[in-house]
PDB file of C-alpha atoms in Angstrom:
ATOM      1  CA  UNK A  21       0.000   0.000   0.000  1.00 53.00           C
ATOM      2  CA  UNK A  22       0.914   3.659  -0.200  1.00 77.00           C
ATOM      3  CA  UNK A  23       1.329   4.155   3.521  1.00 92.00           C
ATOM      4  CA  UNK A  24       1.422   2.393   6.869  1.00 95.00           C
ATOM      5  CA  UNK A  25      -1.921   0.771   7.580  1.00 96.00           C
ATOM      6  CA  UNK A  26      -3.201  -0.113  11.038  1.00 97.00           C
ATOM      7  CA  UNK A  27      -6.286  -2.001  12.077  1.00 97.00           C
ATOM      8  CA  UNK A  28      -8.638  -1.681  13.728  1.00 97.00           C
ATOM      9  CA  UNK A  29      -8.777   2.096  13.882  1.00 96.00           C
ATOM     10  CA  UNK A  30     -10.809   1.915  17.083  1.00 97.00           C
ATOM     11  CA  UNK A  31     -11.175  -0.869  19.619  1.00 97.00           C
ATOM     12  CA  UNK A  32     -13.270  -0.936  22.757  1.00 98.00           C
ATOM     13  CA  UNK A  33     -12.677  -3.934  24.974  1.00 97.00           C
ATOM     14  CA  UNK A  34     -13.621  -5.093  28.421  1.00 97.00           C
ATOM     15  CA  UNK A  35     -11.039  -5.179  31.156  1.00 97.00           C
ATOM     16  CA  UNK A  36      -9.362  -8.580  31.280  1.00 98.00           C
ATOM     17  CA  UNK A  37      -9.860  -9.408  27.605  1.00 98.00           C
ATOM     18  CA  UNK A  38      -7.019  -9.890  25.108  1.00 98.00           C
ATOM     19  CA  UNK A  39      -6.617  -7.642  22.060  1.00 98.00           C
ATOM     20  CA  UNK A  40      -4.586  -7.836  18.865  1.00 98.00           C
ATOM     21  CA  UNK A  41      -3.502  -4.770  16.952  1.00 98.00           C
ATOM     22  CA  UNK A  42      -2.237  -5.083  13.405  1.00 98.00           C
ATOM     23  CA  UNK A  43       0.268  -3.034  11.419  1.00 97.00           C
ATOM     24  CA  UNK A  44       0.994  -3.249   7.703  1.00 96.00           C
ATOM     25  CA  UNK A  45       4.189  -1.286   7.009  1.00 95.00           C
ATOM     26  CA  UNK A  46       5.208   0.306   3.740  1.00 94.00           C
ATOM     27  CA  UNK A  47       6.471  -2.332   1.342  1.00 92.00           C
ATOM     28  CA  UNK A  48      10.255  -2.650   1.481  1.00 88.00           C
ATOM     29  CA  UNK A  49      10.615  -1.023   4.886  1.00 90.00           C
ATOM     30  CA  UNK A  50      12.730  -3.282   7.078  1.00 89.00           C
ATOM     31  CA  UNK A  51      12.415  -1.324  10.320  1.00 90.00           C
ATOM     32  CA  UNK A  52       9.127  -1.267  12.223  1.00 92.00           C
ATOM     33  CA  UNK A  53       8.326   0.519  15.477  1.00 93.00           C
ATOM     34  CA  UNK A  54       5.419   0.433  17.909  1.00 96.00           C
ATOM     35  CA  UNK A  55       4.695   3.470  20.071  1.00 96.00           C
ATOM     36  CA  UNK A  56       1.922   4.319  22.509  1.00 96.00           C
ATOM     37  CA  UNK A  57       0.456   7.797  22.929  1.00 94.00           C
ATOM     38  CA  UNK A  58      -1.741   8.662  25.879  1.00 90.00           C
ATOM     39  CA  UNK A  59      -3.821  11.841  25.988  1.00 81.00           C
ATOM     40  CA  UNK A  60      -1.539  14.858  26.296  1.00 73.00           C
ATOM     41  CA  UNK A  61       1.564  12.698  26.417  1.00 79.00           C
ATOM     42  CA  UNK A  62       4.428  12.128  24.028  1.00 84.00           C
ATOM     43  CA  UNK A  63       5.088   8.975  22.097  1.00 91.00           C
ATOM     44  CA  UNK A  64       6.198   6.155  24.377  1.00 93.00           C
ATOM     45  CA  UNK A  65       8.436   3.603  22.656  1.00 92.00           C
ATOM     46  CA  UNK A  66       7.284  -0.008  22.965  1.00 95.00           C
ATOM     47  CA  UNK A  67       9.250  -2.254  20.590  1.00 94.00           C
ATOM     48  CA  UNK A  68      11.414  -2.138  17.462  1.00 90.00           C
ATOM     49  CA  UNK A  69      11.757  -4.753  14.730  1.00 91.00           C
ATOM     50  CA  UNK A  70      14.523  -5.049  12.167  1.00 88.00           C
ATOM     51  CA  UNK A  71      13.229  -7.608   9.719  1.00 88.00           C
ATOM     52  CA  UNK A  72      11.498 -10.292  11.791  1.00 89.00           C
ATOM     53  CA  UNK A  73      13.674  -9.924  14.860  1.00 88.00           C
ATOM     54  CA  UNK A  74      13.136  -7.542  17.746  1.00 86.00           C
ATOM     55  CA  UNK A  75      16.533  -6.325  18.955  1.00 80.00           C
ATOM     56  CA  UNK A  76      14.899  -3.926  21.398  1.00 81.00           C
ATOM     57  CA  UNK A  77      11.875  -4.872  23.503  1.00 83.00           C
ATOM     58  CA  UNK A  78      12.825  -2.592  26.349  1.00 83.00           C
ATOM     59  CA  UNK A  79       9.745  -0.413  26.056  1.00 90.00           C
ATOM     60  CA  UNK A  80       7.137  -3.108  26.598  1.00 94.00           C
ATOM     61  CA  UNK A  81       5.485  -2.043  29.882  1.00 93.00           C
ATOM     62  CA  UNK A  82       4.757  -5.542  31.198  1.00 94.00           C
ATOM     63  CA  UNK A  83       4.759  -9.205  30.225  1.00 95.00           C
ATOM     64  CA  UNK A  84       1.113  -8.792  29.154  1.00 97.00           C
ATOM     65  CA  UNK A  85       2.465  -7.069  26.048  1.00 97.00           C
ATOM     66  CA  UNK A  86       4.020  -9.008  23.184  1.00 96.00           C
ATOM     67  CA  UNK A  87       4.608  -8.440  19.502  1.00 96.00           C
ATOM     68  CA  UNK A  88       5.675 -10.386  16.489  1.00 95.00           C
ATOM     69  CA  UNK A  89       6.496  -9.707  12.893  1.00 95.00           C
ATOM     70  CA  UNK A  90       6.290 -12.272  10.132  1.00 89.00           C
ATOM     71  CA  UNK A  91       7.757 -12.291   6.637  1.00 87.00           C
ATOM     72  CA  UNK A  92       9.496  -9.018   7.359  1.00 82.00           C
ATOM     73  CA  UNK A  93       6.169  -7.303   6.863  1.00 92.00           C
ATOM     74  CA  UNK A  94       3.002  -7.407   8.972  1.00 96.00           C
ATOM     75  CA  UNK A  95       3.335  -6.974  12.720  1.00 97.00           C
ATOM     76  CA  UNK A  96       0.879  -7.787  15.486  1.00 97.00           C
ATOM     77  CA  UNK A  97       0.913  -6.252  18.956  1.00 97.00           C
ATOM     78  CA  UNK A  98      -0.948  -8.360  21.506  1.00 98.00           C
ATOM     79  CA  UNK A  99      -2.096  -7.147  24.896  1.00 98.00           C
ATOM     80  CA  UNK A 100      -3.305  -9.856  27.244  1.00 98.00           C
ATOM     81  CA  UNK A 101      -5.675  -9.321  30.173  1.00 98.00           C
ATOM     82  CA  UNK A 102      -6.144  -5.658  29.292  1.00 98.00           C
ATOM     83  CA  UNK A 103      -6.252  -3.060  32.043  1.00 97.00           C
ATOM     84  CA  UNK A 104      -7.759   0.422  32.001  1.00 96.00           C
ATOM     85  CA  UNK A 105      -4.298   1.992  31.996  1.00 95.00           C
ATOM     86  CA  UNK A 106      -3.687   0.332  28.628  1.00 97.00           C
ATOM     87  CA  UNK A 107      -6.151   2.764  27.058  1.00 96.00           C
ATOM     88  CA  UNK A 108      -4.190   4.856  24.545  1.00 96.00           C
ATOM     89  CA  UNK A 109      -3.520   5.319  20.846  1.00 96.00           C
ATOM     90  CA  UNK A 110      -1.115   2.672  19.580  1.00 97.00           C
ATOM     91  CA  UNK A 111       0.973   3.950  16.686  1.00 97.00           C
ATOM     92  CA  UNK A 112       3.016   1.895  14.279  1.00 97.00           C
ATOM     93  CA  UNK A 113       5.779   3.353  12.117  1.00 95.00           C
ATOM     94  CA  UNK A 114       8.114   1.948   9.502  1.00 93.00           C
ATOM     95  CA  UNK A 115      11.294   3.138   7.844  1.00 89.00           C
ATOM     96  CA  UNK A 116      13.668   1.977   5.113  1.00 85.00           C
ATOM     97  CA  UNK A 117      16.168   0.773   7.661  1.00 73.00           C
ATOM     98  CA  UNK A 118      17.478   1.749  11.044  1.00 64.00           C
ATOM     99  CA  UNK A 119      16.923   5.473  11.408  1.00 53.00           C
ATOM    100  CA  UNK A 120      20.232   6.664  10.084  1.00 52.00           C
ATOM    101  CA  UNK A 121      21.004   9.592   7.865  1.00 54.00           C
ATOM    102  CA  UNK A 122      17.610  11.136   7.291  1.00 59.00           C
ATOM    103  CA  UNK A 123      15.692   7.889   7.113  1.00 73.00           C
ATOM    104  CA  UNK A 124      12.515   9.184   8.649  1.00 83.00           C
ATOM    105  CA  UNK A 125       9.763   7.011  10.054  1.00 88.00           C
ATOM    106  CA  UNK A 126       6.325   6.946   8.430  1.00 92.00           C
ATOM    107  CA  UNK A 127       3.447   6.545  10.856  1.00 94.00           C
ATOM    108  CA  UNK A 128       0.113   4.828  10.544  1.00 95.00           C
ATOM    109  CA  UNK A 129      -3.114   6.450  11.735  1.00 93.00           C
ATOM    110  CA  UNK A 130      -3.030   4.458  14.929  1.00 95.00           C
ATOM    111  CA  UNK A 131      -5.428   2.223  16.833  1.00 97.00           C
ATOM    112  CA  UNK A 132      -7.374   3.948  19.591  1.00 96.00           C
ATOM    113  CA  UNK A 133      -7.782   1.367  22.339  1.00 97.00           C
ATOM    114  CA  UNK A 134     -10.327   1.941  25.091  1.00 97.00           C
ATOM    115  CA  UNK A 135     -10.524  -0.519  27.965  1.00 97.00           C
ATOM    116  CA  UNK A 136     -13.777  -0.301  29.911  1.00 97.00           C
TER     117      UNK A 136
ATOM    118  CA  UNK B  19      18.181   7.793  30.420  1.00 68.00           C
ATOM    119  CA  UNK B  20      17.071  10.084  27.651  1.00 80.00           C
ATOM    120  CA  UNK B  21      15.434  13.448  28.322  1.00 89.00           C
ATOM    121  CA  UNK B  22      13.808  15.674  25.724  1.00 94.00           C
ATOM    122  CA  UNK B  23      12.113  18.934  26.722  1.00 96.00           C
ATOM    123  CA  UNK B  24       9.713  21.109  24.770  1.00 97.00           C
ATOM    124  CA  UNK B  25       7.207  23.746  25.840  1.00 97.00           C
ATOM    125  CA  UNK B  26       3.758  22.286  26.315  1.00 95.00           C
ATOM    126  CA  UNK B  27       1.800  24.921  24.442  1.00 96.00           C
ATOM    127  CA  UNK B  28       2.374  28.036  22.355  1.00 98.00           C
ATOM    128  CA  UNK B  29       0.042  30.491  20.678  1.00 97.00           C
ATOM    129  CA  UNK B  30       0.747  32.750  17.710  1.00 97.00           C
ATOM    130  CA  UNK B  31      -1.030  34.960  15.233  1.00 97.00           C
ATOM    131  CA  UNK B  32      -1.724  34.117  11.616  1.00 97.00           C
ATOM    132  CA  UNK B  33       1.026  35.526   9.396  1.00 97.00           C
ATOM    133  CA  UNK B  34       3.552  35.741  12.219  1.00 97.00           C
ATOM    134  CA  UNK B  35       6.726  33.748  12.941  1.00 97.00           C
ATOM    135  CA  UNK B  36       7.016  31.257  15.791  1.00 98.00           C
ATOM    136  CA  UNK B  37      10.018  29.367  17.170  1.00 98.00           C
ATOM    137  CA  UNK B  38       9.528  26.072  19.019  1.00 98.00           C
ATOM    138  CA  UNK B  39      12.503  25.036  21.122  1.00 98.00           C
ATOM    139  CA  UNK B  40      13.689  21.552  22.027  1.00 98.00           C
ATOM    140  CA  UNK B  41      16.485  20.672  24.426  1.00 97.00           C
ATOM    141  CA  UNK B  42      17.800  17.171  24.889  1.00 96.00           C
ATOM    142  CA  UNK B  43      20.119  15.175  27.106  1.00 93.00           C
ATOM    143  CA  UNK B  44      20.838  11.799  25.593  1.00 88.00           C
ATOM    144  CA  UNK B  45      23.610   9.247  25.768  1.00 84.00           C
ATOM    145  CA  UNK B  46      25.131  10.140  22.416  1.00 85.00           C
ATOM    146  CA  UNK B  47      23.441  11.575  19.372  1.00 88.00           C
ATOM    147  CA  UNK B  48      22.518  10.230  15.948  1.00 85.00           C
ATOM    148  CA  UNK B  49      20.248  12.946  14.641  1.00 89.00           C
ATOM    149  CA  UNK B  50      17.149  14.952  15.531  1.00 93.00           C
ATOM    150  CA  UNK B  51      13.744  14.888  13.844  1.00 94.00           C
ATOM    151  CA  UNK B  52      10.756  17.214  13.907  1.00 96.00           C
ATOM    152  CA  UNK B  53       7.272  15.834  13.237  1.00 96.00           C
ATOM    153  CA  UNK B  54       3.904  17.549  12.901  1.00 96.00           C
ATOM    154  CA  UNK B  55       0.786  15.896  14.294  1.00 94.00           C
ATOM    155  CA  UNK B  56      -2.722  17.237  13.741  1.00 94.00           C
ATOM    156  CA  UNK B  57      -5.337  16.178  16.256  1.00 90.00           C
ATOM    157  CA  UNK B  58      -6.452  12.618  15.638  1.00 86.00           C
ATOM    158  CA  UNK B  59      -3.948  12.069  12.862  1.00 89.00           C
ATOM    159  CA  UNK B  60      -0.582  10.367  12.415  1.00 90.00           C
ATOM    160  CA  UNK B  61       2.659  12.293  12.927  1.00 93.00           C
ATOM    161  CA  UNK B  62       4.226  13.403   9.652  1.00 94.00           C
ATOM    162  CA  UNK B  63       7.907  14.110   9.069  1.00 93.00           C
ATOM    163  CA  UNK B  64       9.030  17.733   8.819  1.00 95.00           C
ATOM    164  CA  UNK B  65      12.807  17.835   9.115  1.00 93.00           C
ATOM    165  CA  UNK B  66      16.009  16.075  10.111  1.00 91.00           C
ATOM    166  CA  UNK B  67      19.237  17.575  11.493  1.00 93.00           C
ATOM    167  CA  UNK B  68      22.432  15.700  12.235  1.00 90.00           C
ATOM    168  CA  UNK B  69      25.002  18.483  11.737  1.00 93.00           C
ATOM    169  CA  UNK B  70      25.034  21.900  13.396  1.00 96.00           C
ATOM    170  CA  UNK B  71      23.268  24.667  11.564  1.00 97.00           C
ATOM    171  CA  UNK B  72      20.034  25.603   9.899  1.00 96.00           C
ATOM    172  CA  UNK B  73      18.040  23.466   7.461  1.00 93.00           C
ATOM    173  CA  UNK B  74      15.444  25.402   5.499  1.00 94.00           C
ATOM    174  CA  UNK B  75      12.447  23.861   3.783  1.00 90.00           C
ATOM    175  CA  UNK B  76       9.871  26.329   2.548  1.00 94.00           C
ATOM    176  CA  UNK B  77       8.116  28.046   5.443  1.00 96.00           C
ATOM    177  CA  UNK B  78       9.718  25.674   7.944  1.00 96.00           C
ATOM    178  CA  UNK B  79      13.338  25.726   9.154  1.00 97.00           C
ATOM    179  CA  UNK B  80      15.081  23.637  11.779  1.00 97.00           C
ATOM    180  CA  UNK B  81      18.251  24.501  13.664  1.00 98.00           C
ATOM    181  CA  UNK B  82      20.632  22.285  15.634  1.00 97.00           C
ATOM    182  CA  UNK B  83      23.449  22.944  18.090  1.00 97.00           C
ATOM    183  CA  UNK B  84      24.913  19.639  19.234  1.00 95.00           C
ATOM    184  CA  UNK B  85      27.241  21.224  21.795  1.00 94.00           C
ATOM    185  CA  UNK B  86      24.248  22.852  23.503  1.00 95.00           C
ATOM    186  CA  UNK B  87      21.843  19.928  23.073  1.00 96.00           C
ATOM    187  CA  UNK B  88      19.427  22.339  21.476  1.00 96.00           C
ATOM    188  CA  UNK B  89      17.201  22.565  18.435  1.00 98.00           C
ATOM    189  CA  UNK B  90      14.419  24.801  17.273  1.00 98.00           C
ATOM    190  CA  UNK B  91      11.737  24.642  14.620  1.00 98.00           C
ATOM    191  CA  UNK B  92      10.935  27.968  12.987  1.00 98.00           C
ATOM    192  CA  UNK B  93       7.603  28.430  11.261  1.00 98.00           C
ATOM    193  CA  UNK B  94       7.161  31.531   9.085  1.00 97.00           C
ATOM    194  CA  UNK B  95       4.032  33.122   7.608  1.00 97.00           C
ATOM    195  CA  UNK B  96       1.860  31.117   9.947  1.00 98.00           C
ATOM    196  CA  UNK B  97      -1.391  29.734   8.611  1.00 97.00           C
ATOM    197  CA  UNK B  98      -4.396  28.459  10.525  1.00 97.00           C
ATOM    198  CA  UNK B  99      -3.644  24.936   9.277  1.00 97.00           C
ATOM    199  CA  UNK B 100      -0.316  25.063  11.147  1.00 98.00           C
ATOM    200  CA  UNK B 101      -2.265  24.583  14.384  1.00 98.00           C
ATOM    201  CA  UNK B 102      -0.990  21.178  15.471  1.00 97.00           C
ATOM    202  CA  UNK B 103       1.345  19.419  17.864  1.00 96.00           C
ATOM    203  CA  UNK B 104       5.049  19.561  16.970  1.00 97.00           C
ATOM    204  CA  UNK B 105       7.148  16.629  18.158  1.00 96.00           C
ATOM    205  CA  UNK B 106      10.900  16.694  18.650  1.00 96.00           C
ATOM    206  CA  UNK B 107      12.596  13.280  18.459  1.00 94.00           C
ATOM    207  CA  UNK B 108      16.227  12.287  18.966  1.00 92.00           C
ATOM    208  CA  UNK B 109      18.142   9.176  17.966  1.00 87.00           C
ATOM    209  CA  UNK B 110      20.471   8.505  20.904  1.00 84.00           C
ATOM    210  CA  UNK B 111      23.986   7.242  20.271  1.00 77.00           C
ATOM    211  CA  UNK B 112      24.157   3.568  19.401  1.00 74.00           C
ATOM    212  CA  UNK B 113      20.415   3.478  18.875  1.00 73.00           C
ATOM    213  CA  UNK B 114      18.249   4.030  15.864  1.00 73.00           C
ATOM    214  CA  UNK B 115      15.048   4.285  17.823  1.00 82.00           C
ATOM    215  CA  UNK B 116      13.672   7.824  17.889  1.00 86.00           C
ATOM    216  CA  UNK B 117      12.945   9.034  21.425  1.00 89.00           C
ATOM    217  CA  UNK B 118      10.157  11.599  21.417  1.00 92.00           C
ATOM    218  CA  UNK B 119       9.472  14.634  23.542  1.00 93.00           C
ATOM    219  CA  UNK B 120       5.923  15.297  24.760  1.00 93.00           C
ATOM    220  CA  UNK B 121       5.251  17.654  21.885  1.00 95.00           C
ATOM    221  CA  UNK B 122       4.351  21.332  21.689  1.00 97.00           C
ATOM    222  CA  UNK B 123       0.745  22.210  20.930  1.00 96.00           C
ATOM    223  CA  UNK B 124       0.721  25.269  18.664  1.00 98.00           C
ATOM    224  CA  UNK B 125      -2.456  27.290  18.389  1.00 98.00           C
ATOM    225  CA  UNK B 126      -2.623  29.795  15.532  1.00 98.00           C
ATOM    226  CA  UNK B 127      -5.350  32.412  15.866  1.00 96.00           C
ATOM    227  CA  UNK B 128      -6.570  35.013  13.373  1.00 94.00           C
TER     228      UNK B 128
END
């Protein structure tokens, strides 16, 4: 596709349920990032993929959060046993490679997750 | 840890010039990005600086001083559509993962 695509755009879930968020990066982009943005806050880094491997998972807030990437393309972020504090906009971004020398990241529209 | 500071909110008048500052303390430095984010939309790339000095791109310019850990985004001839959040992001040394500040909400009024 022309840009980074995320689905669903909105998700309302009950506390304790599991959710899966999907990201389709720009074709040919090897680097993929997940960020979380709460109301009035900056972008909080969650996880970074280079190809299918995740060299940096340091931002995942707890072991309820996991992510995978298959075929060097689509990525899924899974949140198990959701809590109200997980409510946020989850943004995915991709870039041609590691962000070196003006290789900017392109962001998707995000998934707005609301845990009730 | 990494620390990036920006003012929370700024207001300016249509047609004027505004400067949004960003200071950072990071373990090393591999470049600084500015992004624009309209409410409810994805951030979009504005500029990238890795060397000291000014980068100009139309109405927008970005400046970097690595020795001072300082950057600014300069917006000229402000338009109402420039009302948005402006995010400063830094690639720390040894990392290619942009670390973002909280963003500056710019309100342009007539």
